[in-house]
Each structure stands twice: as C-alpha cells, then as structure tokens.
PDB file of C-alpha atoms in Angstrom:
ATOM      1  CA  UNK A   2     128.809 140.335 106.526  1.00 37.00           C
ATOM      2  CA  UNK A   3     129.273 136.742 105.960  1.00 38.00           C
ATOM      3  CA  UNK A   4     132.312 137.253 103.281  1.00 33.00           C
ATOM      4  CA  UNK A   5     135.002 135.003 102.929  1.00 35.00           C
ATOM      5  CA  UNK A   6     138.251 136.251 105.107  1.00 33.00           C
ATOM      6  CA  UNK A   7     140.539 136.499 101.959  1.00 30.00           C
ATOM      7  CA  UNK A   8     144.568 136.700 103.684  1.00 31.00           C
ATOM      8  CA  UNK A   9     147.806 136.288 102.009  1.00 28.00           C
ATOM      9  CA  UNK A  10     149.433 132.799 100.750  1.00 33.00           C
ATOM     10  CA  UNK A  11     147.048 130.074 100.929  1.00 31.00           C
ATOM     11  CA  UNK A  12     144.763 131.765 103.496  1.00 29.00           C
ATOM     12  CA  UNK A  13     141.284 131.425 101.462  1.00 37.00           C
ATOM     13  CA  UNK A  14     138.193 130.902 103.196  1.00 40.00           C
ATOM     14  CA  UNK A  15     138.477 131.608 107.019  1.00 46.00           C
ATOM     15  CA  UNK A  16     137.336 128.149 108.904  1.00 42.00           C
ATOM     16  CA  UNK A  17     134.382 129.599 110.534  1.00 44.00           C
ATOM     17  CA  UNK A  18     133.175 130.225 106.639  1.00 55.00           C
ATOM     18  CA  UNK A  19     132.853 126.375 106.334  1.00 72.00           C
ATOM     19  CA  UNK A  20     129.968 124.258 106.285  1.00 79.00           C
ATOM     20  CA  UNK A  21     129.987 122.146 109.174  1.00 83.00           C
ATOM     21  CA  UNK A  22     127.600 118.601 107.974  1.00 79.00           C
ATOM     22  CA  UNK A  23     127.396 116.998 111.133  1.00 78.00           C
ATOM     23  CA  UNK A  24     125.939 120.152 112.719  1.00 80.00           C
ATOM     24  CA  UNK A  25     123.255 120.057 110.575  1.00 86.00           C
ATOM     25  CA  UNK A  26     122.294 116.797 109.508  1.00 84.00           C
ATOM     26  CA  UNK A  27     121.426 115.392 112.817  1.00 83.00           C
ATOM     27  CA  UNK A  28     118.787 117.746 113.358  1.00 84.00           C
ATOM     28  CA  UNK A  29     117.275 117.678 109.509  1.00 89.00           C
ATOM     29  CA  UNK A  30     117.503 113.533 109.766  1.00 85.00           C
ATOM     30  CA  UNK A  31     115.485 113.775 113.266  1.00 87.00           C
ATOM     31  CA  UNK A  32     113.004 116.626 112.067  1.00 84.00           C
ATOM     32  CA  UNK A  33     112.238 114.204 109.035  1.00 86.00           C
ATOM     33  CA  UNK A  34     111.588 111.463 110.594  1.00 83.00           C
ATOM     34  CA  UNK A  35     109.088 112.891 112.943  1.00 82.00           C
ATOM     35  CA  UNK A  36     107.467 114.662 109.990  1.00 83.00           C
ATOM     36  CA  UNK A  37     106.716 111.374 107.473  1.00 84.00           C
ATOM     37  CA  UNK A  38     103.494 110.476 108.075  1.00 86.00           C
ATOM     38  CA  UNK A  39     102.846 107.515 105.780  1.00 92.00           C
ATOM     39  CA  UNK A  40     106.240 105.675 105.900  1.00 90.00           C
ATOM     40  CA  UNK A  41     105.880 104.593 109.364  1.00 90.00           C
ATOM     41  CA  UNK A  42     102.499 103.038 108.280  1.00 93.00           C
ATOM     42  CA  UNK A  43     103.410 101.227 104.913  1.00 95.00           C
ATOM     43  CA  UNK A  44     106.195  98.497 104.795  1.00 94.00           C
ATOM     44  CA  UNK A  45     109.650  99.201 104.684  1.00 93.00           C
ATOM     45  CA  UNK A  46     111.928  97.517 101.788  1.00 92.00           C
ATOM     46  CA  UNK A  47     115.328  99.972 103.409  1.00 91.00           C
ATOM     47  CA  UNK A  48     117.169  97.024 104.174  1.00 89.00           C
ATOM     48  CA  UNK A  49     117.311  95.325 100.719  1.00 88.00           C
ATOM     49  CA  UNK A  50     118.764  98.276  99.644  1.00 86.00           C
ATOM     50  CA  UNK A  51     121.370 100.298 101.674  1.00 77.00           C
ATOM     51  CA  UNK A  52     124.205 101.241  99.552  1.00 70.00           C
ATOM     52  CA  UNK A  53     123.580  98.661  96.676  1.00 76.00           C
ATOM     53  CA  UNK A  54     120.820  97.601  93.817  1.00 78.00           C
ATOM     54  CA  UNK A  55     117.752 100.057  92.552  1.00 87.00           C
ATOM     55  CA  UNK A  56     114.999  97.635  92.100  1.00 88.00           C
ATOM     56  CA  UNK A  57     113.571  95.147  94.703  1.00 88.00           C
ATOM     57  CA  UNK A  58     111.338  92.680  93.825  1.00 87.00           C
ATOM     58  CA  UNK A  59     108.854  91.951  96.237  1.00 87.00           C
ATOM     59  CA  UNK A  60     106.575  88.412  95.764  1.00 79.00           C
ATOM     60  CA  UNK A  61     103.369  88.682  95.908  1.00 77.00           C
ATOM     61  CA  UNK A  62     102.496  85.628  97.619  1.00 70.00           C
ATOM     62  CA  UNK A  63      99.178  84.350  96.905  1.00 68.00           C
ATOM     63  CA  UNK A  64      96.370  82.184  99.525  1.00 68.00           C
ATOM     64  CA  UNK A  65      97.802  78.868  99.665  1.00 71.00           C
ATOM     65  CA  UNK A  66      95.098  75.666  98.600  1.00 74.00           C
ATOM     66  CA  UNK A  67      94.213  72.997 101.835  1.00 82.00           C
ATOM     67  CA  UNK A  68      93.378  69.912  99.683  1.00 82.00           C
ATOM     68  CA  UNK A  69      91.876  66.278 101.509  1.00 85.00           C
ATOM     69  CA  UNK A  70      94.677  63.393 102.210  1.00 79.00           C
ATOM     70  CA  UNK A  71      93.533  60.105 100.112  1.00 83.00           C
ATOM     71  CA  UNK A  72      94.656  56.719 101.351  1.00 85.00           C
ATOM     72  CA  UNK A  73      97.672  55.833  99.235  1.00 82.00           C
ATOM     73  CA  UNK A  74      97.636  58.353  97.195  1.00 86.00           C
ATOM     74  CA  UNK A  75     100.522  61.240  97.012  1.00 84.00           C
ATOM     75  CA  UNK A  76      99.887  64.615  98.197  1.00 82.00           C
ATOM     76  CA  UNK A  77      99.691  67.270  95.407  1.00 82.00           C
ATOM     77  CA  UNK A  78     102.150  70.270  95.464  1.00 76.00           C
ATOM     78  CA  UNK A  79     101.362  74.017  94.719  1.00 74.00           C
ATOM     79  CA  UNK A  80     103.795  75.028  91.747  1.00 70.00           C
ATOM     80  CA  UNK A  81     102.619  78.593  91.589  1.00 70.00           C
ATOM     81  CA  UNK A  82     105.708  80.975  91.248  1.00 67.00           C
ATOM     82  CA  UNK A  83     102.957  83.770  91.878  1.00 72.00           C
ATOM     83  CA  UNK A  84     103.312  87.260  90.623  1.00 81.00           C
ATOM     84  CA  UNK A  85     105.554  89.950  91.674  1.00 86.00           C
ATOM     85  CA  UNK A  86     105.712  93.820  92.515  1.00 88.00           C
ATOM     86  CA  UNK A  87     108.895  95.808  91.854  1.00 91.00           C
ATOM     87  CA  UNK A  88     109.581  98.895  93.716  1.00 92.00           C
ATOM     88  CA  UNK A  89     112.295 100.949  92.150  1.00 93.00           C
ATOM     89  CA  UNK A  90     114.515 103.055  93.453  1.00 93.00           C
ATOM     90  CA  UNK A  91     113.868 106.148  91.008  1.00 94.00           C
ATOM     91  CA  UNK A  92     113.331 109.339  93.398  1.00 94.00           C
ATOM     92  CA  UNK A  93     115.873 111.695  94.141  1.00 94.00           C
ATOM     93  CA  UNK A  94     114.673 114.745  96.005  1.00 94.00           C
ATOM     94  CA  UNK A  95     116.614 117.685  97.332  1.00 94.00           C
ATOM     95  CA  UNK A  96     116.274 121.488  98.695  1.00 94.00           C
ATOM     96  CA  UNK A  97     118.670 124.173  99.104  1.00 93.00           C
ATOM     97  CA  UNK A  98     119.714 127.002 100.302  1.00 90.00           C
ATOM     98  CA  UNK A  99     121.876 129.414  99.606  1.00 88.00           C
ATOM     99  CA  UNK A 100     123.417 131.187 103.555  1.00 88.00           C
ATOM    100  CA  UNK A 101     125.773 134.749 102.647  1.00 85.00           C
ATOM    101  CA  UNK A 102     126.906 134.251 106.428  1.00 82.00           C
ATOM    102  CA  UNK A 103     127.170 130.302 107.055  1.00 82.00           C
ATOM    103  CA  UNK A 104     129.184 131.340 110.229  1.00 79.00           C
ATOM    104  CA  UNK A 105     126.989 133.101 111.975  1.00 78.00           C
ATOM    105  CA  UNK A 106     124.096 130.642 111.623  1.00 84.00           C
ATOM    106  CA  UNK A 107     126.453 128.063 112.924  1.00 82.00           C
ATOM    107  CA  UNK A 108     126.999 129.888 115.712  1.00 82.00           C
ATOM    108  CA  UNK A 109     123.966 129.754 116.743  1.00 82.00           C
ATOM    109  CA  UNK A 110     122.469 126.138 117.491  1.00 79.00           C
ATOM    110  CA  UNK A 111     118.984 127.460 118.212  1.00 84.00           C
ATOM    111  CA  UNK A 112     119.190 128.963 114.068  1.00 86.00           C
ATOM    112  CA  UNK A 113     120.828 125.861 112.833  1.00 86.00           C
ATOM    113  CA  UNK A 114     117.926 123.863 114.276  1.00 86.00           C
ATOM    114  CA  UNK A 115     115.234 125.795 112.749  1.00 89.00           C
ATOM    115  CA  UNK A 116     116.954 126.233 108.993  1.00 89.00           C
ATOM    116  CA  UNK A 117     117.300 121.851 109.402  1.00 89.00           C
ATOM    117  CA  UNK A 118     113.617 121.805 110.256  1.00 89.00           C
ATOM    118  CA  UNK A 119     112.935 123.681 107.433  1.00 90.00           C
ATOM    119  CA  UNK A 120     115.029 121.313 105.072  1.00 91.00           C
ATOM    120  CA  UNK A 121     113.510 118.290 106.702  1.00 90.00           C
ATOM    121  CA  UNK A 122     109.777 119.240 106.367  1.00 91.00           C
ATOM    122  CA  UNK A 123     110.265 120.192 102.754  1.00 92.00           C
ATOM    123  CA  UNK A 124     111.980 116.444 102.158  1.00 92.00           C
ATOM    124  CA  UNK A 125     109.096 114.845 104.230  1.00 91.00           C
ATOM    125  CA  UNK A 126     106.063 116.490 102.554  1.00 91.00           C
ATOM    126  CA  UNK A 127     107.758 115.301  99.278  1.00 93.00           C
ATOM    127  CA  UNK A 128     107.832 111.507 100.610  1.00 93.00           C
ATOM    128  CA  UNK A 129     104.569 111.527 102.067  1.00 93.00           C
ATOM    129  CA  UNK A 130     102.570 113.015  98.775  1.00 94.00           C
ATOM    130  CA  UNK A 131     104.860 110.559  96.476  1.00 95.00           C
ATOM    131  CA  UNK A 132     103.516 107.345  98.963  1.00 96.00           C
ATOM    132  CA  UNK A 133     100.449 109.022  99.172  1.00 96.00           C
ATOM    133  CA  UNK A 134      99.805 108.913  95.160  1.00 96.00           C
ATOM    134  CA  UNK A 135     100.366 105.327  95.490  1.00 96.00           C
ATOM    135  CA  UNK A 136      97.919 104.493  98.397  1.00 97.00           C
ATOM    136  CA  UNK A 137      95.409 106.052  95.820  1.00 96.00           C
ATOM    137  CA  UNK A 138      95.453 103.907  93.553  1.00 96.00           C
ATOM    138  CA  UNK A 139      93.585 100.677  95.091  1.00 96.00           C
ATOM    139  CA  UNK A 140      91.463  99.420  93.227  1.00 95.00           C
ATOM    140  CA  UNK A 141      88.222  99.713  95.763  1.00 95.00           C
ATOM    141  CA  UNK A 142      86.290 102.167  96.297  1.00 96.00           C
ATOM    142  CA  UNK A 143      83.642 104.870  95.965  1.00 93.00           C
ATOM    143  CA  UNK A 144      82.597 108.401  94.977  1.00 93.00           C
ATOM    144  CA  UNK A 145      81.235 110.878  97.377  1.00 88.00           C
ATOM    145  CA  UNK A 146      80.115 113.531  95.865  1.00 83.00           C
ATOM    146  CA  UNK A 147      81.546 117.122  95.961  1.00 78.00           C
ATOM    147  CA  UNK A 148      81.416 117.903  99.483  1.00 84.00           C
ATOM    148  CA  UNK A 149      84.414 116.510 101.287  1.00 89.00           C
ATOM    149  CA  UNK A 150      82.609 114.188 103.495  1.00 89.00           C
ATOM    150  CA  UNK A 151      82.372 111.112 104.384  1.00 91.00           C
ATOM    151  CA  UNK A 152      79.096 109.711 105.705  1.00 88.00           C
ATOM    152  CA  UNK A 153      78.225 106.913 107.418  1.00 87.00           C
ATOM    153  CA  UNK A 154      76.622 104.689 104.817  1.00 90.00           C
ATOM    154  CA  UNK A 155      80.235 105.783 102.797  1.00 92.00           C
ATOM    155  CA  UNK A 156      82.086 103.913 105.575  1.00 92.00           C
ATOM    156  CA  UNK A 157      80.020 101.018 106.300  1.00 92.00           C
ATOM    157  CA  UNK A 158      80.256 100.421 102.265  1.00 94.00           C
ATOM    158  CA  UNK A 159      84.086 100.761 102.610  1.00 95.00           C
ATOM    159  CA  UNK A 160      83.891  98.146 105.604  1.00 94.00           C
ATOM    160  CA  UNK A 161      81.679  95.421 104.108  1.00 95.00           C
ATOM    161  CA  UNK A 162      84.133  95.681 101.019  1.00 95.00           C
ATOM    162  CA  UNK A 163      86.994  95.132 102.937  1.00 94.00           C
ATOM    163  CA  UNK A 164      85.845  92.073 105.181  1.00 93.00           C
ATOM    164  CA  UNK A 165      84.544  90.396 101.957  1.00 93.00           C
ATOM    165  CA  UNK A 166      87.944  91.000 100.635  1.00 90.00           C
ATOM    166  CA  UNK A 167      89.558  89.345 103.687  1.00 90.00           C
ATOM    167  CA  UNK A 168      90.797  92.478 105.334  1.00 92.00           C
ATOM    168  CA  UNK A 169      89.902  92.732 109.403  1.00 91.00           C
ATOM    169  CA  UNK A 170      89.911  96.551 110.249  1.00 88.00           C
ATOM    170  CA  UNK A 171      89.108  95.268 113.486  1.00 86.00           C
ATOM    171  CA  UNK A 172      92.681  93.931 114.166  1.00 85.00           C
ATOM    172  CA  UNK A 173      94.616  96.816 113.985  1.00 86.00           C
ATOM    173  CA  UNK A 174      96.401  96.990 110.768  1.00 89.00           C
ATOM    174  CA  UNK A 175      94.481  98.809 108.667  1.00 93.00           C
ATOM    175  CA  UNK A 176      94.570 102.762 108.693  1.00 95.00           C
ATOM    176  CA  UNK A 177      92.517 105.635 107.280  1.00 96.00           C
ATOM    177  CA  UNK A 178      93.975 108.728 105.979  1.00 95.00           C
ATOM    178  CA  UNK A 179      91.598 112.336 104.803  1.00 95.00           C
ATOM    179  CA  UNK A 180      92.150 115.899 103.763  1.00 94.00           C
ATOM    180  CA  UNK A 181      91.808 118.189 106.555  1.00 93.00           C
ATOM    181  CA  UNK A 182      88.396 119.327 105.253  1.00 93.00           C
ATOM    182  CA  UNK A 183      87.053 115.607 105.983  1.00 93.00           C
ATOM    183  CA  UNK A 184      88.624 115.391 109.335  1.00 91.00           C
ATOM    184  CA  UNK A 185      86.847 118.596 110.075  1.00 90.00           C
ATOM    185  CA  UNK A 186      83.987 117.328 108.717  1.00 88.00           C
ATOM    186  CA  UNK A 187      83.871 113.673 111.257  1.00 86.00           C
ATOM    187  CA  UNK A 188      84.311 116.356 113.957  1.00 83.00           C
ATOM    188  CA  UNK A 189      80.556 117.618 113.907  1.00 76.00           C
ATOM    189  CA  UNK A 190      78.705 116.875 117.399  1.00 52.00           C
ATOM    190  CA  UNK A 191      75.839 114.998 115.381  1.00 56.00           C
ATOM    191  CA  UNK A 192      78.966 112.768 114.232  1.00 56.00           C
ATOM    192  CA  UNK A 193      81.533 112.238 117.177  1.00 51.00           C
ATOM    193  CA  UNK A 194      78.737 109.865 119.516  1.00 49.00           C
ATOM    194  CA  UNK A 195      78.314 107.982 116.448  1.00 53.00           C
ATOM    195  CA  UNK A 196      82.507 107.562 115.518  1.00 50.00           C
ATOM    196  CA  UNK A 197      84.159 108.055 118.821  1.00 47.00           C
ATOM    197  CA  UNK A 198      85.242 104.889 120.554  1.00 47.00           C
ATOM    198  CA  UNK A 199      86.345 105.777 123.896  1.00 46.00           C
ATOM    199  CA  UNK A 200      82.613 106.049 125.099  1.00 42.00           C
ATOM    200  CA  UNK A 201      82.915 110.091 126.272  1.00 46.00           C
ATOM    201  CA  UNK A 202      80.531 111.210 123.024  1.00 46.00           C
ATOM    202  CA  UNK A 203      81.920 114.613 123.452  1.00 46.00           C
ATOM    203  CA  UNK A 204      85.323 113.795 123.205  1.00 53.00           C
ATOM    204  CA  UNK A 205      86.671 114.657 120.106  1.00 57.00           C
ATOM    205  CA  UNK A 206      84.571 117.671 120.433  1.00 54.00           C
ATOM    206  CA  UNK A 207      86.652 118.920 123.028  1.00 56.00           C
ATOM    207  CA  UNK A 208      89.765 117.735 121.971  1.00 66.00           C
ATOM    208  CA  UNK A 209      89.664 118.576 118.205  1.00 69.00           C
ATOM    209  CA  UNK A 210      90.489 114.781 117.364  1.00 75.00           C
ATOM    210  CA  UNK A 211      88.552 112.011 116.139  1.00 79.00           C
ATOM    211  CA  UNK A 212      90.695 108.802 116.711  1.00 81.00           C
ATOM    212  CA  UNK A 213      89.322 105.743 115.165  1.00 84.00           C
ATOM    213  CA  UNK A 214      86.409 105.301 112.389  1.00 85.00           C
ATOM    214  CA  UNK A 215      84.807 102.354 113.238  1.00 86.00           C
ATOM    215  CA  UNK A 216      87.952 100.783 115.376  1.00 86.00           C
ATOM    216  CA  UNK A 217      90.615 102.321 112.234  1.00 91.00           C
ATOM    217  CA  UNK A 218      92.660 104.544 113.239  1.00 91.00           C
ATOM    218  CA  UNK A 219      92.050 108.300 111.549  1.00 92.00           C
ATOM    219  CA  UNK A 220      94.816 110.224 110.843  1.00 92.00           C
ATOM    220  CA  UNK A 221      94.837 114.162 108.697  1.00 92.00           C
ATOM    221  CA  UNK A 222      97.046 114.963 105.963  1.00 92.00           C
ATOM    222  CA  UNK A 223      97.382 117.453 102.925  1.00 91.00           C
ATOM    223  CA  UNK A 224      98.797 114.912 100.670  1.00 92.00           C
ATOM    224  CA  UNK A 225      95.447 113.972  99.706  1.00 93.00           C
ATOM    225  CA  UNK A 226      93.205 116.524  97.978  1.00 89.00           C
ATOM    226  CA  UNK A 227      90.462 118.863  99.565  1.00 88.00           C
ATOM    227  CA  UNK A 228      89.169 119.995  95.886  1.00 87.00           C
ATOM    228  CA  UNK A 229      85.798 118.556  94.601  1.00 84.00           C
ATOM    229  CA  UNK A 230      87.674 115.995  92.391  1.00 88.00           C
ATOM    230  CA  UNK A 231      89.996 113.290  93.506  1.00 93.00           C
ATOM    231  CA  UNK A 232      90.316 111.012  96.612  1.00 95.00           C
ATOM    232  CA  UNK A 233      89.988 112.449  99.541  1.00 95.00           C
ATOM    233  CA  UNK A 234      90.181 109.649 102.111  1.00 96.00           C
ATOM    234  CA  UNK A 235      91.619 106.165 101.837  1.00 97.00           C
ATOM    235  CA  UNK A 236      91.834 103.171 104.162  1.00 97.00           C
ATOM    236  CA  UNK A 237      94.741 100.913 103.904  1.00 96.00           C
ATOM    237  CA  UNK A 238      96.786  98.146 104.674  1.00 95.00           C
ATOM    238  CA  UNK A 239     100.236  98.639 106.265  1.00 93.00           C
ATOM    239  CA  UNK A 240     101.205  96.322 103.161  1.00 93.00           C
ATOM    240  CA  UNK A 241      99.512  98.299 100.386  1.00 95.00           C
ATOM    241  CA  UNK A 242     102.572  99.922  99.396  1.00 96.00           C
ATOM    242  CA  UNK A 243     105.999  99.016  99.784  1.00 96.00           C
ATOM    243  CA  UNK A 244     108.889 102.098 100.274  1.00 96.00           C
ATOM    244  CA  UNK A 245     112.449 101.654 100.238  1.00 94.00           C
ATOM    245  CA  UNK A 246     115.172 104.486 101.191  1.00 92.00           C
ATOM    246  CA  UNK A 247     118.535 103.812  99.461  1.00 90.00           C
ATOM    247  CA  UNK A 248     120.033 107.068 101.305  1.00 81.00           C
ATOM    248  CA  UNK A 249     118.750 108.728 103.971  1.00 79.00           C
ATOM    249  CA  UNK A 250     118.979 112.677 104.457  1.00 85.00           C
ATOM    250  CA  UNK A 251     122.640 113.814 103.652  1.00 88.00           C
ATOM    251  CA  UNK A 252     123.979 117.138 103.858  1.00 89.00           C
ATOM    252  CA  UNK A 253     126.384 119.065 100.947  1.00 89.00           C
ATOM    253  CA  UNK A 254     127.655 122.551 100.788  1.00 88.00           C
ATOM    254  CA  UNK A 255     129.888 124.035  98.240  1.00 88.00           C
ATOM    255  CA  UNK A 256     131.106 127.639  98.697  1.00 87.00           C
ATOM    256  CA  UNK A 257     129.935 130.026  95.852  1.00 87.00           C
ATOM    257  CA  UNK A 258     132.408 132.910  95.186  1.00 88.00           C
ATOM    258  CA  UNK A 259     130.247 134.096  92.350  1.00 88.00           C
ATOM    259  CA  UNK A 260     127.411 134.786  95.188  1.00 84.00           C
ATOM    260  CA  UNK A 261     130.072 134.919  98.404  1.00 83.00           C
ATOM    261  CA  UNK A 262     128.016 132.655 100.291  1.00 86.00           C
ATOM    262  CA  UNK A 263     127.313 128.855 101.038  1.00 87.00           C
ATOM    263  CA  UNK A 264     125.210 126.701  98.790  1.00 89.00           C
ATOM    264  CA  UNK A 265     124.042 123.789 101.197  1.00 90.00           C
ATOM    265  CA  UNK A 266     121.747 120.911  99.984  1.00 93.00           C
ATOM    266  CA  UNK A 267     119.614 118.050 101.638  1.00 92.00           C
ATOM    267  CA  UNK A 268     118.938 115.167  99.674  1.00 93.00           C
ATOM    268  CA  UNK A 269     117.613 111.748  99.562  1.00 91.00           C
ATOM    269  CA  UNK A 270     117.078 108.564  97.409  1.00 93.00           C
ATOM    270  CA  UNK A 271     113.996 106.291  97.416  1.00 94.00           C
ATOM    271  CA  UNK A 272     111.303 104.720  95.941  1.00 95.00           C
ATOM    272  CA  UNK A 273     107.602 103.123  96.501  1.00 95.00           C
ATOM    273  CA  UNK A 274     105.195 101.323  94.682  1.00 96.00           C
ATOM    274  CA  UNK A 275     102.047 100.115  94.689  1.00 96.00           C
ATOM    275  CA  UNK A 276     102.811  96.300  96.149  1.00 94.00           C
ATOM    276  CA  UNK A 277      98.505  94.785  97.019  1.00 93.00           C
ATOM    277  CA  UNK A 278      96.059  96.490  94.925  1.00 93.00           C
ATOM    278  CA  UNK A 279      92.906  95.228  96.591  1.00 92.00           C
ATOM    279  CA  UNK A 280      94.148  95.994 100.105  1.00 94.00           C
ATOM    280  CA  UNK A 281      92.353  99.276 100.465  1.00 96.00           C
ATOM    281  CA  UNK A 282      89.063 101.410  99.901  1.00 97.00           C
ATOM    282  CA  UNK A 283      89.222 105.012  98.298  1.00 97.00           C
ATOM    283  CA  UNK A 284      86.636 107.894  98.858  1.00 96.00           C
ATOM    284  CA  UNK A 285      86.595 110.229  95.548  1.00 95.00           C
ATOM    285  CA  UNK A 286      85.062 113.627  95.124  1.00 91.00           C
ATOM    286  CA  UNK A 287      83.534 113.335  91.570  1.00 83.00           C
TER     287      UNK A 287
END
C-alpha cells in the first residue's frame, strides 16, 4: 500500500520507496516550457543571472540626437547616462504533492508523466499571470466599456497611438494578448472578413482562430481578466517587460513517516518587471 519496507539492521526505506528526480523533472521542465505563454514573447534577462546576483539592471537607453557638422568646429557628445529598470529576482513559487505509494507511480512512466504535467502547468500559470500583471501596466490605453469587446474603432485608436509613439505593429514585434471572452468575441462572422488576414473571410470561422488584428498577432489567455473591470486585452512589445529565471524547475522529495508517504516539490526562482512603459496599449473594462 505504498508503506515503507521496514527490515532489520539498517534496512529502512526499501529503494523502490525513493523518489527518483531525474524521472520526473524532465517531463515537468518540458511540460512548462510548452505551457508559458508570455515568456517566450517578452525579453529574457536568464543569462545575467544563472546561479549568481538577484537584481539586474537593465538601461534604458534613450533616442540618440543627429546634430549638423560645422566647419571647424568640434562635434558635441551625448553625456546622458539615461535611466534604468531593475528587475529583481524576488519570486519563488512551488507546488506539492504528497504520493502514499511513490513506487508504484514510478513504475509507471505513462503516471509519472501526467502527475509532472500537472506540476508544470500549475508553475506556468503562476509565471504567466505574474508577467501578465506587468504587461498591464503600460501606460496607454483605453476603456471599453463592460462588455468584453473590442471594436474596431478600439483598435484603430490603439494603432494610431502606437505609430505616433514610434512602435510599427506592422513589423512583427508587437503582440496582442485577450481574455477568452474577447477572443470569442473577434470570432463573430460580421468580424472575421474585417480582422482575418489570410484573405479566406470565413476562416477563423471555421477554424475557431483569429490570427492577427490588424497584422498583430492574437493570442488567448486567462491571465488577463474576463470580469467587467480591469484590462482585458493588451498589445505589446517583446521589450515591454523584462523576465529573468535564476533556477529553472527543480524537483525535491523528502519521505514523511508521520504521513508514510513522499512529499515531492517543484519549484522555481524568478523575477520580471516592467522595463518600457510606453511600449504598449491596454483595453479596460470600466
């Protein structure tokens, strides 16, 4: 039943009784990855901090002045330092599970794999709503009323604002993220001829997907809220936010005699911030 084989001497816990990491952390590390939706799509500070330091500090480098060449006279030299974002390493998220019989889930890979899913969803939908309450906090943007949608004079507002800010969502690096009730909304029939891109004007009617906004790139997620307050859509730059991962996904187990069974836990160590303020455009629900 999962006990721990108890012989004489030094026997203690039977070997099949003992958390094997390697068996599990492959598959929770993998399942993660594939999970995170924002971290792929904001930049990455990992590097700067593997194993050492919790606080990176990111410049924020500013539009550089062109001034006109006199004859004989020196050329004058921008001195501006310019400002700078920290992004510190201050999360530390875990979930766990305690398994009476250890052994006989490790026996089975098929059980191992779906008990490491479960540990790397949990740890993913905890990144992606901690980036995501970042990405909401640009400075642009507009309400929309109470009704979860987004309508077209919404987005051509949101698009003017960006170009005058300097921000091409024409050249691929800018992305839109809404609540499921908004990407259910952009799928009406009266509104896929006017969003879809690929020229079939039944397309994302068929297929249940609306692609691009506009040329952005539309992607769902529950990290942002479908109530009638808050932001429910926001388009951003892939350098909006800045996310660093100390430690990825690592796997601990300790065996509990008080409960007879195997305490394992998943954890991981990060941080994001908000790095360019003015490189996005919310849509709130007032």
């Amino acid at each position: 039943m999962g006990y721990a084989a108890i012989g004489s001497g030094n026997t203690g816990i039977d070997e099949v009784d003992v958390f094997i990491p390697e068996l599990w952390s492959e598959y929770v590390y993998d399942y993660l990855q594939r999970k995170l939706v924002f971290r792929p799509l904001v930049d990455d500070y990992s590097d700067m901090v593997q194993g050492k330091g919790d606080l990176i500090h990111v410049p924020l480098i500013s539009e550089l002045g062109v001034g006109t060449k006199g004859q004989n006279t020196a050329i004058s030299y921008d001195t501006d330092a310019g400002a700078v974002a920290d992004i510190t390493i201050n999360q530390h998220k875990y979930a766990s599970k305690l398994f009476e019989d250890i052994a006989v889930i490790q026996a089975n890979p098929g059980m191992v794999e779906k008990y490491s899913q479960a540990f790397g969803y949990s740890l993913a939908k905890e990144i992606d709503s901690h980036i995501a309450s970042k990405l909401i906090t640009v400075t642009s943007g507009a309400n929309t009323g109470t009704d979860n949608e987004i309508t077209q004079s919404d987005m051509q507002t949101a698009l003017a604002t960006l170009g005058e800010a300097d921000l091409d969502y024409r050249d691929g690096e800018m992305m839109m993220a809404v609540n499921p009730t908004v990407y259910a909304d952009l799928l009406q029939e009266d509104r896929i001829a006017r969003y879809d891109v690929t020229g079939q004007a039944n397309g994302a009617f068929s297929t249940g997907m609306v692609d691009k906004m506009y040329g952005i790139p539309v992607m769902m997620t529950n990290a942002l809220t479908s109530d009638t307050t808050g932001v429910v859509g926001v388009i951003f730059h892939k350098s909006t936010v800045g996310f660093a991962m100390q430690q990825d996904v690592r796997m601990q187990s300790d065996y509990s005699i008080d409960h007879l069974g195997t305490k394992v836990v998943a954890d991981a160590l990060y941080g994001c911030a908000l790095i360019h303020a003015t490189r996005g455009y919310k849509f709130t629900n007032d």
